[in-house]
């Protein structure tokens, strides 16, 4: 909280100047699963505490489901009436259009410096930070402890061991020995995690798309031949299996293994499924880099109120508030201070394996305005690459061509 005390001195002091009776609008995503844990409750509590100390500033928060929130913000922007702040899935399009405040013009120096470095870097366009990370997660391999015990298995560390486990689970009648969700809901996540475990990724070290790299073709070919081709991924074709359905099947006890993020823990507990979590297996051993995912806060310039927005966001990103949100929704803190507090706290011990992965995680190339189009293409096409008789090189080549076209259109 000491950073907040410095906010007035260290914030990007503004041309707007302080004014009375300012109302700031915020459109935010809902991380809950229903009315009982809706993000509306989180924001209502936070806003009440902020407004009690800032009687001349009012925060009007609208919370929408993830199915609607990005579209809602786009509609507002297209109508010429953007919110003051938006907490959604992507920021780069708005930054490239010159619609957003720079993070450094809003946040106090201690607060901006507190972001985890790989997350703040992912929030940059042309080396300037516009996207402020709001929530993060990584992936681990979840396995059903009861099914593993019945088959006499230990968790896999390599791809070959994963196949051996999946074959034993299949022999025991497990419905989904390994669930491979490459359906359109979140295929980009499962795909990137596998590409990383094979030494590849969506981009090369210089940030250029390399979707059809040799490493990626080899990884997807292995998935087609060693998992899907051997009938180890269950009765639903990977291209038709969405992540949410795969999680539901795991919580129902029908899945031996799958890549999961922290929210799967609570789902499994509620259904009485005992689970274990280990680092993602790689081709030769533990994957050196896990998939990292972040959601973003951004602030639009049109309505002004830079100082008021900055002061409110300093409050949003206080250690206490970041921890509260992360714990409420089984997500990872986006700041160093909250991450240290979580790592040191006994109440967060189940999140620690995910927390340990975050500093070495690799995120989607969200700073590219082309990513939205590439993301959509991956969701639509990648399932075909692992079908029996499918062409990994052909599908990845199509995706690379789509990426090049999207980059050229920027």
C-alpha atoms as one frame of an Amber mdcrd trajectory, in Angstrom:
protein
   0.000   0.000   0.000   2.985   2.325   0.362   3.004   2.754  -3.408  -0.442
   4.310  -3.200   0.820   6.944  -0.843   3.246   8.050  -3.541   0.672   8.048
  -6.320  -0.101  11.737  -6.186   3.585  12.609  -6.352   4.815  10.028  -8.837
   1.898   9.523 -11.219   2.100  10.766 -14.769   0.732  14.142 -13.737  -1.764
  15.295 -16.219  -2.983  17.904 -18.542  -6.528  17.130 -17.462  -6.167  18.435
 -13.925  -8.315  17.310 -11.032 -12.018  17.969 -11.306 -15.015  17.368  -9.084
 -17.873  14.933  -9.596 -16.163  12.823 -12.218 -17.773   9.554 -13.281 -15.464
   6.952 -14.801 -16.899   4.047 -16.780 -15.336   0.587 -16.698 -16.392  -2.424
 -18.772 -15.072  -5.649 -17.256 -15.188  -9.375 -17.921 -16.921 -11.825 -15.607
 -14.625 -14.495 -14.165 -17.360 -16.166 -12.121 -19.514 -19.148 -12.938 -22.813
 -17.617 -11.818 -24.425 -15.009  -9.613 -22.778 -16.340  -6.454 -19.234 -15.597
  -7.579 -19.779 -13.043 -10.338 -17.070 -10.429 -10.797 -19.810  -7.885 -10.150
 -19.327  -8.588  -6.443 -15.576  -8.056  -6.630 -15.910  -4.742  -8.419 -18.763
  -3.551  -6.195 -16.647  -4.054  -3.085 -13.540  -2.478  -4.610 -15.461   0.533
  -5.936 -17.223   1.066  -2.610 -13.881   1.206  -0.814 -12.377   3.529  -3.407
 -15.311   5.928  -3.519 -15.414   6.191   0.268 -11.991   7.853   0.107 -12.688
   9.736  -3.150 -16.175  11.264  -2.790 -15.840  13.333  -5.965 -15.026  10.352
  -8.208 -17.623   7.740  -9.101 -16.866   4.444 -10.860 -19.605   2.953 -13.025
 -18.753  -0.708 -13.707 -20.530  -2.914 -16.260 -19.649  -6.617 -16.147 -20.260
  -8.906 -19.140 -19.575 -12.564 -19.820 -16.497 -13.503 -21.807 -18.819 -14.374
 -24.682 -19.922 -10.744 -24.894 -17.408  -8.393 -23.309 -14.944  -7.921 -26.176
 -17.785  -7.391 -28.638 -19.467  -4.917 -26.291 -16.345  -2.779 -26.023 -15.848
  -2.866 -29.797 -19.422  -1.698 -30.322 -18.870   1.198 -27.921 -15.637   2.189
 -29.645 -17.190   1.926 -33.103 -20.056   4.151 -31.925 -17.558   6.793 -30.819
 -18.377   6.298 -27.145 -15.626   4.148 -25.603 -15.568   3.477 -21.870 -12.891
   5.176 -19.822 -11.451   1.748 -19.010 -11.911  -1.768 -20.363 -10.768  -5.036
 -18.822 -10.936  -7.535 -21.684  -8.931 -10.051 -23.676  -6.894  -7.907 -26.086
  -5.654  -4.353 -26.397  -3.395  -4.137 -29.460  -6.045  -3.094 -32.005  -7.049
  -0.108 -29.897  -3.435   0.838 -29.218  -2.581   0.718 -32.919  -5.486   3.067
 -33.622  -4.072   5.603 -31.166  -7.067   5.320 -28.829  -5.350   4.357 -25.580
  -3.390   6.102 -22.883   0.138   4.893 -22.330   0.455   2.982 -19.085   3.253
   5.315 -18.046   0.953   8.314 -18.391  -1.542   6.766 -15.972   0.160   4.713
 -13.301   2.531   5.831 -10.582   6.105   4.692 -11.140   6.059   2.067  -8.336
   2.829   0.537  -9.609   3.947   0.268 -13.234   7.305  -1.128 -12.151   5.540
  -3.782 -10.049   4.149  -5.681 -13.051   5.877  -8.979 -13.788   8.346  -8.186
 -16.544   7.167 -10.723 -19.123   3.588  -9.512 -18.669   4.389  -5.820 -18.975
   6.507  -6.640 -22.033   3.554  -8.466 -23.593   1.523  -5.291 -23.044   3.753
  -3.258 -25.366   3.249  -2.101 -28.924   6.409  -0.704 -30.520   8.137  -0.808
 -27.112   5.459   1.316 -25.424   3.162  -0.258 -22.826  -0.550   0.267 -23.423
  -1.937  -2.994 -22.093  -1.838  -3.441 -18.320  -2.004  -7.126 -17.326  -4.979
  -7.831 -15.088  -5.054 -11.597 -14.568  -2.748 -14.419 -15.547  -2.572 -18.196
 -15.582  -0.275 -20.953 -16.718  -0.765 -24.646 -17.485   0.191 -27.877 -15.782
  -0.559 -31.505 -16.624  -3.473 -32.673 -14.475  -3.893 -36.389 -13.908  -6.561
 -38.434 -12.169  -4.836 -39.973  -9.131  -7.361 -42.775  -8.706  -7.106 -43.887
 -12.337  -3.311 -43.716 -12.206  -3.234 -45.760  -8.995  -5.511 -48.427 -10.473
  -3.202 -48.738 -13.481  -0.033 -48.632 -11.364   1.212 -45.488 -13.131   3.440
 -42.583 -12.172   3.015 -39.156 -13.808   4.831 -38.795 -17.130   7.820 -36.529
 -17.690   8.304 -37.117 -21.419   6.091 -37.583 -24.464   6.975 -41.286 -24.648
   5.977 -41.758 -21.015   2.732 -39.885 -21.645   1.891 -42.330 -24.440   2.700
 -45.292 -22.175   0.382 -43.906 -19.502  -2.366 -43.222 -22.041  -2.120 -46.772
 -23.431  -2.442 -48.255 -19.937  -5.422 -46.021 -19.155  -7.077 -47.013 -22.425
  -6.563 -50.674 -21.571  -8.383 -50.010 -18.275 -11.353 -48.562 -20.133 -10.749
 -44.871 -19.402 -12.918 -42.836 -21.781 -10.356 -40.090 -22.489  -6.840 -41.374
 -21.685  -5.515 -37.971 -22.755  -8.021 -35.215 -23.547  -6.794 -33.080 -26.469
  -9.155 -30.080 -26.817  -8.459 -28.568 -30.229 -12.040 -27.418 -30.725 -12.781
 -23.804 -31.616 -13.272 -22.578 -28.043  -9.603 -22.456 -27.030  -7.581 -24.447
 -29.550  -4.907 -21.749 -29.620  -3.983 -22.553 -25.992  -3.649 -26.335 -26.288
  -1.794 -25.905 -29.577   0.760 -23.440 -28.218   1.419 -25.575 -25.144   2.250
 -28.551 -27.352   4.382 -26.463 -29.700   6.362 -25.124 -26.741   6.884 -28.629
 -25.386   8.366 -29.564 -28.762  10.780 -26.627 -28.823   8.711 -24.427 -31.115
   5.984 -21.817 -30.797   3.957 -19.337 -32.798   6.832 -16.890 -33.244  10.611
 -17.091 -33.380  13.000 -15.347 -31.013  12.715 -12.158 -33.040   8.929 -12.106
 -32.827   8.321 -13.164 -36.451   5.615 -15.754 -37.084   7.060 -19.213 -37.637
   3.975 -21.388 -37.341   5.149 -23.875 -39.985   8.635 -24.335 -38.527  10.254
 -27.745 -38.631   9.845 -28.135 -34.866   6.131 -27.336 -35.047   5.494 -29.739
 -37.923   7.273 -32.495 -36.013   5.219 -31.812 -32.877   1.859 -31.833 -34.630
   2.858 -34.925 -36.613   3.681 -36.674 -33.341   0.259 -35.751 -31.940  -1.453
 -37.139 -35.042   0.508 -40.385 -35.082   1.197 -41.186 -31.420  -1.891 -39.904
 -29.610  -4.799 -39.420 -31.997  -3.796 -42.192 -34.405  -3.486 -44.704 -31.564
  -6.940 -43.894 -30.240  -5.615 -42.348 -27.014  -7.587 -39.099 -27.102 -11.081
 -40.461 -26.568 -14.296 -40.780 -28.558 -14.563 -37.098 -29.561 -12.326 -35.869
 -32.380  -9.848 -33.308 -30.978 -11.062 -30.696 -33.458 -14.566 -31.035 -31.996
 -13.592 -31.142 -28.310 -13.720 -27.770 -26.545 -11.676 -27.014 -23.456 -14.773
 -26.526 -21.266 -16.089 -29.968 -22.229 -12.693 -31.533 -21.561 -12.615 -29.949
 -18.094 -16.146 -31.206 -17.398 -15.103 -34.707 -18.434 -12.082 -34.565 -16.114
 -14.295 -33.452 -13.226 -16.608 -36.356 -14.034 -13.741 -38.835 -13.725 -13.651
 -39.678 -17.432 -10.212 -38.219 -18.262  -6.831 -39.645 -17.310  -4.694 -36.628
 -18.242  -5.047 -33.168 -19.747  -3.398 -29.773 -19.704  -5.252 -27.525 -17.277
  -5.193 -24.134 -15.603  -5.980 -23.334 -11.946  -9.770 -23.173 -12.264  -9.816
 -26.923 -12.937  -8.771 -27.545  -9.329 -12.047 -26.283  -7.904 -14.102 -28.062
 -10.557 -12.440 -31.376  -9.711 -12.751 -30.859  -5.941 -16.474 -30.149  -6.190
 -16.987 -33.450  -8.024 -14.790 -35.420  -5.644 -12.056 -36.178  -8.178  -8.588
 -36.591  -6.677  -5.994 -35.065  -8.959  -2.303 -34.431  -9.213  -0.428 -31.758
 -11.137   3.024 -31.945 -12.724   4.967 -29.825 -15.220   4.012 -30.359 -18.851
   5.973 -33.286 -20.363   8.254 -32.412 -23.258   9.787 -34.373 -26.082  12.848
 -35.254 -23.980  11.832 -34.096 -20.496  10.029 -31.307 -18.655   8.934 -28.517
 -21.005  11.276 -25.524 -20.535   8.534 -22.959 -21.122   4.871 -23.255 -20.219
   1.986 -21.451 -21.832   1.135 -18.200 -20.085  -2.151 -16.370 -20.594  -3.008
 -12.837 -19.533  -6.072 -10.620 -19.730  -5.725  -6.874 -20.044  -6.779  -3.543
 -18.619  -6.657  -0.487 -20.881  -7.779   3.128 -20.695  -9.238   5.144 -23.570
  -8.170   8.738 -24.103 -11.365  10.153 -25.568 -13.110  11.270 -22.375  -9.999
  12.594 -20.673  -9.819  12.203 -16.868  -6.283  10.895 -17.056  -5.441  11.719
 -13.454  -8.612  10.183 -12.041  -8.157   7.019 -14.131  -4.542   6.721 -13.047
  -5.360   7.135  -9.368  -8.123   4.528  -9.559  -5.873   2.059 -11.377  -3.147
   2.542  -8.769  -5.769   1.386  -6.258  -6.850  -1.539  -8.461  -3.247  -2.731
  -8.647  -2.472  -2.486  -4.937  -1.067  -5.695  -3.466  -4.227  -6.278  -1.412
  -6.611  -5.944  -4.345  -4.509  -8.012  -6.756  -4.296 -10.786  -4.170  -8.027
 -10.662  -3.435  -8.931 -11.021  -7.097  -6.386 -13.788  -7.749  -7.562 -15.815
  -4.782 -11.238 -15.357  -5.570 -10.871 -16.782  -9.084  -7.869 -19.134  -8.758
  -5.738 -16.934 -10.988  -2.159 -15.735 -10.731  -1.150 -12.235  -9.620   0.243
  -9.954 -12.293   2.469  -7.982  -9.906   5.718  -8.882  -8.185   4.487  -7.784
  -4.763   1.332  -9.912  -4.870   3.267 -12.842  -6.355   5.751 -12.745  -3.475
   2.911 -12.584  -0.960   1.161 -15.541  -2.592   4.350 -17.608  -2.748   4.935
 -17.034   0.960   1.366 -17.788   2.034   0.237 -21.216   3.142  -3.295 -20.579
   1.927  -2.101 -20.397  -1.681  -0.016 -23.570  -1.727  -2.105 -25.178  -4.486
  -1.441 -22.234  -6.784   2.305 -22.276  -6.162   3.153 -24.762  -8.965   1.409
 -22.469 -11.438   3.093 -19.442  -9.881   6.498 -21.080 -10.310   5.796 -21.527
 -14.037   4.818 -17.918 -14.690   8.263 -16.244 -14.855   9.320 -18.670 -17.603
   6.012 -18.765 -19.433   5.434 -17.700 -23.020   2.365 -15.686 -23.933   0.500
 -15.326 -27.185   1.880 -12.562 -29.433  -0.813 -10.203 -28.145   1.177  -7.086
 -29.034   0.571  -7.825 -32.721  -2.665  -6.462 -34.156  -2.498  -9.429 -36.518
  -2.930 -11.848 -33.623  -6.727 -11.621 -33.605  -6.915 -12.934 -37.175  -4.229
 -15.565 -36.597  -5.925 -16.701 -33.401  -9.227 -17.153 -35.234  -7.532 -19.136
 -38.009  -5.849 -21.488 -35.528  -9.168 -22.181 -33.793 -10.786 -22.960 -37.123
  -8.110 -25.118 -38.730  -5.728 -26.810 -36.299  -8.033 -29.740 -35.554  -7.671
 -30.934 -39.145  -3.907 -31.287 -38.721  -4.194 -34.144 -36.216  -6.961 -36.102
 -37.945  -5.918 -39.545 -39.208  -4.560 -38.841 -42.674  -4.351 -35.121 -41.931
  -1.416 -33.009 -43.080   0.344 -31.143 -40.248   2.712 -29.467 -42.721  -0.198
 -28.433 -44.931  -2.352 -27.013 -42.154   0.531 -25.223 -40.462   1.527 -23.836
 -43.850  -2.001 -22.460 -44.288  -1.814 -20.843 -40.858   1.597 -19.332 -41.594
   0.256 -17.884 -44.847  -2.707 -16.416 -42.957  -0.315 -14.901 -40.427   1.824
 -13.333 -43.143  -1.269 -11.851 -44.778  -2.504 -10.476 -41.459   0.903  -8.923
 -40.771   0.953  -7.330 -44.213  -2.465  -5.803 -43.592  -1.337  -3.986 -40.437
